[in-house]
Amino acid sequence: MDGENLSYKKAGVDIDAGSELVRRIAKMAPGIGGFGGLFPFGDSYLVAGTDGVGTKLKLAFETGLHETIGIDLVAMSVNDIVTSGAKPLFFLDYFATSSLDVDLAEKVIKGIVDGCEQSGCVLLGGETAEMPDFYKEGEYDLSGFAVGSVDKGSVIDGRDIVAGDVLIGLPSSGVHSNGFSLVRRVVARSGLSLKDLLPGGDVTLGEALMAPTVIYVKQVLDLISRGGVKGIAHITGGGFTDNIPRVFPKGLGAVINKNSWPVPQLFKWMQEVGNIEDSEMRRTFNMGIGMVLVVSAKAAQGILVDEKMVAYRIGEVVSGGGVNYC
């Protein structure tokens, strides 16, 4: 489809500005910048993370699909803290709206409960705020906060990663909860309704986009218990380009085989309609891989022959820096 090349920045989100803010905050609070924050607590670290679900909420309002947005909320935080090897302990939520619709709020919170069950943590509490005139009628905002724990001797921090280690990708369910400002621009350009079938797919466009984020906690903790896992990257805002290098020691980078996993039809459709460059897709979306584990070659062999698990060898660690594709 012809037209202007759409990008995340043109849709109103500047990843570079976000990265610059993190750099400035890190000067005031050293240690900031990982997927989760580590706090020493006896022989363990408490690992904390917080997030929201972004403008995916706009699609929840349009589709009326509120039952799974809470799963997205939990996933964004627990998937971050498990990258340190931490087991999530508890979760708290913040739900804000102009005037409280109890039935709608119950649907949202039921999703949060489901997400907590999937990740093996407790919904410990939360806050419900009514803010008249601040939100549009019928709309709401969400944020969440997860805390986990990991033994000090078991932290996954990437320090042992070396050239030759293997990148294992775990499949996503779709867009997850990032990039929706650009997604909405693509949908608007396409002229399709969210009730229309996804071209080349067997579900509606709304259903494909609202598929809840995969919660990787139990799968990742199982893989860690087998040994050989050296680093873990949650593929969220920044895509492959920004997230994978976050777990590498200085002087190392990655080469990714872009044909090593099946890219879901949803991403192919968005790229075509939005006339989006390959580099922009890889920096904005997960492209079908929601979590990347850096593992030893021996550990990779065990993972890839496990018939109970869907995982892909997507690349390897190399000397240098950044993420390159072949």
XYZ file of C-alpha atoms in Angstrom:
326
model
C 0.000 0.000 0.000
C 1.429 3.373 -1.010
C 1.691 6.385 1.268
C 3.981 8.098 3.740
C 6.305 5.853 5.720
C 4.698 5.659 9.142
C 6.912 5.510 12.214
C 6.556 5.485 15.996
C 7.969 9.015 16.181
C 5.498 10.308 13.585
C 2.759 8.671 15.672
C 3.854 10.818 18.619
C 6.255 8.541 20.531
C 9.977 9.387 20.584
C 11.979 6.368 21.814
C 15.197 8.408 21.761
C 13.677 11.011 24.080
C 12.660 8.248 26.481
C 16.182 6.818 26.441
C 17.646 10.248 27.126
C 15.353 10.690 30.123
C 16.518 7.338 31.529
C 20.138 8.465 31.132
C 19.419 11.686 33.015
C 17.540 9.890 35.800
C 20.415 7.427 36.139
C 22.716 10.318 37.032
C 20.441 11.136 39.981
C 19.617 7.540 40.936
C 22.441 5.148 39.956
C 21.217 1.645 39.169
C 18.204 2.815 37.207
C 17.822 1.432 33.682
C 17.431 -2.321 34.062
C 14.240 -4.225 33.399
C 13.631 -4.333 37.164
C 15.077 -2.551 40.170
C 17.015 -4.649 42.711
C 16.924 -3.864 46.443
C 19.146 -5.854 48.884
C 17.081 -7.717 51.474
C 19.012 -10.196 53.586
C 20.346 -13.022 51.425
C 18.041 -11.995 48.566
C 17.162 -9.087 46.352
C 13.670 -7.699 46.122
C 13.081 -6.962 42.436
C 10.431 -4.394 41.525
C 8.882 -3.211 38.291
C 6.064 -0.897 37.249
C 4.257 -0.246 33.984
C 0.962 0.421 32.268
C -0.581 -0.794 29.013
C -0.325 2.404 27.000
C -2.784 3.310 24.281
C -3.879 -0.295 23.914
C -6.553 1.019 26.287
C -7.965 3.055 23.378
C -8.697 -0.198 21.556
C -10.273 -1.659 24.682
C -12.652 1.307 24.714
C -13.422 0.879 20.999
C -13.872 -2.898 21.027
C -15.464 -3.211 24.463
C -12.961 -5.980 25.246
C -12.021 -5.247 28.861
C -11.673 -8.782 30.244
C -8.004 -9.305 29.301
C -6.457 -5.842 29.587
C -5.627 -6.665 33.210
C -3.539 -9.618 32.032
C -1.558 -7.166 29.908
C -1.038 -4.961 32.945
C 0.364 -7.752 35.105
C 2.449 -9.134 32.240
C 4.286 -5.888 31.611
C 5.671 -5.820 35.151
C 6.179 -9.507 35.981
C 7.864 -10.191 32.627
C 10.314 -7.415 33.450
C 11.248 -8.641 36.916
C 11.627 -12.287 35.867
C 14.502 -11.200 33.589
C 16.588 -11.019 36.791
C 15.557 -14.547 37.740
C 13.100 -13.206 40.309
C 9.922 -15.042 41.245
C 7.032 -12.548 41.483
C 5.611 -12.289 44.997
C 2.841 -9.718 44.801
C 1.199 -7.131 42.565
C -0.651 -3.864 43.176
C -2.802 -2.000 40.682
C -3.975 1.574 40.138
C -7.300 2.089 38.343
C -8.377 5.670 37.596
C -11.552 6.846 35.879
C -13.864 9.842 35.654
C -16.765 8.089 37.383
C -16.713 4.495 38.569
C -18.563 1.929 36.445
C -18.522 -1.010 38.838
C -19.323 -3.659 36.210
C -16.574 -2.451 33.874
C -14.040 -2.146 36.711
C -14.858 -5.696 37.805
C -14.028 -6.996 34.307
C -10.696 -5.188 34.320
C -9.748 -6.366 37.798
C -10.764 -9.943 36.936
C -8.094 -9.786 34.223
C -5.564 -8.593 36.792
C -6.469 -11.557 39.015
C -6.032 -13.901 36.034
C -2.626 -12.382 35.305
C -1.532 -12.847 38.891
C -2.611 -16.493 38.794
C -0.650 -17.054 35.581
C 2.483 -15.580 37.142
C 2.086 -17.223 40.541
C 1.867 -14.014 42.541
C -0.712 -12.436 44.854
C -2.871 -9.402 44.088
C -1.994 -7.674 47.340
C -3.992 -4.476 46.921
C -4.488 -1.417 44.801
C -6.071 1.986 44.410
C -9.272 3.038 42.653
C -9.477 6.745 41.883
C -12.483 8.700 40.611
C -11.342 11.895 38.892
C -14.288 13.789 37.349
C -13.409 15.938 34.322
C -9.937 14.378 34.078
C -10.880 11.396 31.887
C -13.537 11.079 29.195
C -16.732 9.391 30.304
C -16.378 5.616 30.041
C -12.583 5.706 29.850
C -10.007 4.726 32.453
C -6.279 4.420 32.994
C -4.243 1.592 34.515
C -0.842 1.097 36.051
C 0.646 -1.734 38.063
C 3.505 -2.559 40.372
C 5.106 -5.982 40.897
C 7.645 -7.129 43.477
C 9.580 -10.387 43.337
C 12.531 -12.032 45.023
C 15.723 -13.793 43.947
C 18.645 -15.173 45.945
C 21.724 -12.983 45.634
C 23.700 -15.883 44.206
C 21.086 -16.623 41.551
C 20.641 -13.218 39.904
C 20.575 -13.273 36.093
C 22.553 -10.168 35.152
C 24.357 -10.935 31.896
C 27.861 -10.581 33.307
C 28.869 -14.105 32.192
C 27.702 -13.692 28.593
C 30.441 -14.371 26.008
C 30.678 -14.399 22.233
C 29.225 -17.648 20.919
C 26.348 -17.799 23.370
C 22.969 -18.449 21.756
C 19.854 -16.277 21.598
C 16.643 -18.221 22.216
C 13.353 -16.521 21.361
C 10.017 -17.336 22.985
C 6.974 -16.559 20.828
C 4.618 -13.668 21.517
C 0.839 -13.645 21.141
C 0.942 -10.563 18.929
C 1.691 -6.895 19.572
C 1.467 -7.371 23.367
C 1.282 -3.874 24.946
C 3.716 -1.659 23.054
C 3.587 0.363 19.890
C -0.146 1.030 19.890
C 0.178 4.701 18.995
C 1.647 3.493 15.709
C -0.799 0.567 15.478
C -3.730 2.983 15.660
C -2.275 5.088 12.842
C -1.979 1.952 10.710
C -5.571 0.920 11.452
C -6.801 4.417 10.542
C -4.890 4.326 7.239
C -6.197 0.851 6.388
C -9.821 1.970 6.459
C -10.759 -1.286 8.185
C -13.024 -1.594 11.189
C -11.770 -3.449 14.244
C -14.667 -5.831 13.562
C -13.327 -6.697 10.094
C -11.254 -9.828 9.618
C -7.504 -9.332 9.713
C -6.450 -9.680 6.065
C -4.853 -13.096 5.682
C -5.981 -14.108 9.175
C -8.895 -15.938 10.760
C -9.791 -13.503 13.577
C -11.026 -9.933 13.567
C -8.509 -7.117 13.570
C -9.711 -6.104 17.038
C -9.275 -9.620 18.408
C -5.772 -9.900 16.937
C -4.697 -6.571 18.422
C -6.295 -7.201 21.826
C -4.709 -10.649 22.307
C -3.324 -10.498 25.852
C 0.403 -10.308 26.477
C 2.026 -13.674 27.167
C 3.127 -14.062 30.784
C 6.477 -15.851 30.570
C 7.194 -16.185 34.296
C 6.698 -19.919 34.852
C 8.337 -20.881 31.558
C 11.371 -18.662 32.174
C 11.830 -19.789 35.782
C 11.710 -23.396 34.580
C 14.400 -22.696 31.985
C 16.568 -20.940 34.559
C 16.298 -23.966 36.860
C 17.824 -26.153 34.119
C 21.002 -24.057 34.065
C 22.898 -22.186 31.376
C 20.719 -19.047 31.228
C 22.997 -15.998 31.354
C 20.785 -13.075 30.348
C 17.132 -12.346 29.592
C 15.539 -9.499 27.624
C 11.830 -8.670 27.657
C 10.989 -7.354 24.181
C 8.817 -4.309 24.815
C 9.263 -0.645 23.824
C 12.443 -0.413 21.770
C 11.905 -3.843 20.241
C 14.951 -5.987 19.483
C 17.182 -3.008 18.756
C 17.145 -1.446 22.214
C 16.221 -4.301 24.553
C 18.636 -7.103 23.670
C 21.822 -5.031 24.144
C 20.650 -4.055 27.643
C 21.712 -7.478 28.957
C 25.162 -7.606 27.295
C 28.502 -6.737 28.872
C 30.370 -3.946 27.090
C 31.980 -5.051 23.845
C 29.338 -7.600 22.862
C 26.474 -7.479 20.396
C 24.076 -9.796 18.613
C 23.532 -11.178 15.150
C 19.935 -12.227 14.549
C 18.722 -14.491 11.761
C 15.552 -12.688 10.723
C 14.192 -15.847 9.038
C 14.555 -18.087 12.089
C 10.990 -17.774 13.380
C 7.544 -17.268 11.821
C 6.560 -13.595 11.884
C 2.803 -13.390 12.608
C 0.550 -12.139 9.819
C -0.498 -9.142 11.950
C 3.003 -7.632 11.758
C 3.279 -8.267 8.014
C -0.061 -6.546 7.468
C 0.884 -3.541 9.611
C 4.199 -3.109 7.819
C 2.538 -3.229 4.407
C -0.300 -0.851 5.247
C 1.920 1.572 7.138
C 4.778 1.362 4.632
C 6.994 0.915 7.688
C 10.734 0.309 7.285
C 12.242 -2.927 8.587
C 14.409 -1.086 11.111
C 11.375 0.750 12.483
C 9.391 -2.472 12.863
C 12.237 -4.105 14.805
C 12.625 -1.109 17.101
C 8.913 -0.699 17.801
C 7.384 -4.191 17.834
C 8.322 -7.646 19.113
C 7.795 -9.176 15.628
C 6.547 -12.421 17.165
C 9.257 -12.859 19.840
C 8.280 -11.576 23.283
C 11.236 -12.779 25.359
C 14.860 -13.482 24.443
C 17.147 -15.648 26.561
C 20.929 -15.628 26.205
C 22.116 -19.153 26.970
C 25.166 -21.370 26.602
C 25.358 -23.497 23.475
C 24.813 -26.632 25.577
C 21.710 -25.207 27.253
C 20.364 -24.140 23.860
C 20.473 -27.726 22.620
C 18.349 -28.922 25.535
C 15.784 -26.164 25.047
C 15.430 -26.644 21.308
C 14.791 -30.394 21.515
C 12.121 -30.012 24.209
C 8.878 -30.966 22.448
C 6.787 -29.413 25.235
C 8.101 -25.942 24.442
C 7.977 -23.638 21.440
C 11.296 -21.822 21.205
C 13.508 -20.627 18.371
C 17.249 -20.228 17.956
C 17.171 -16.671 16.623
C 20.842 -15.714 16.722
C 24.040 -15.560 18.693
C 26.281 -13.234 20.678
C 29.243 -11.712 18.822
C 32.066 -9.331 19.581
C 31.209 -5.710 18.824
C 27.973 -4.039 19.741
C 24.357 -3.420 18.820
C 22.023 -5.776 16.987
C 22.657 -6.802 13.396
C 20.539 -8.976 11.104
C 21.311 -11.614 8.517
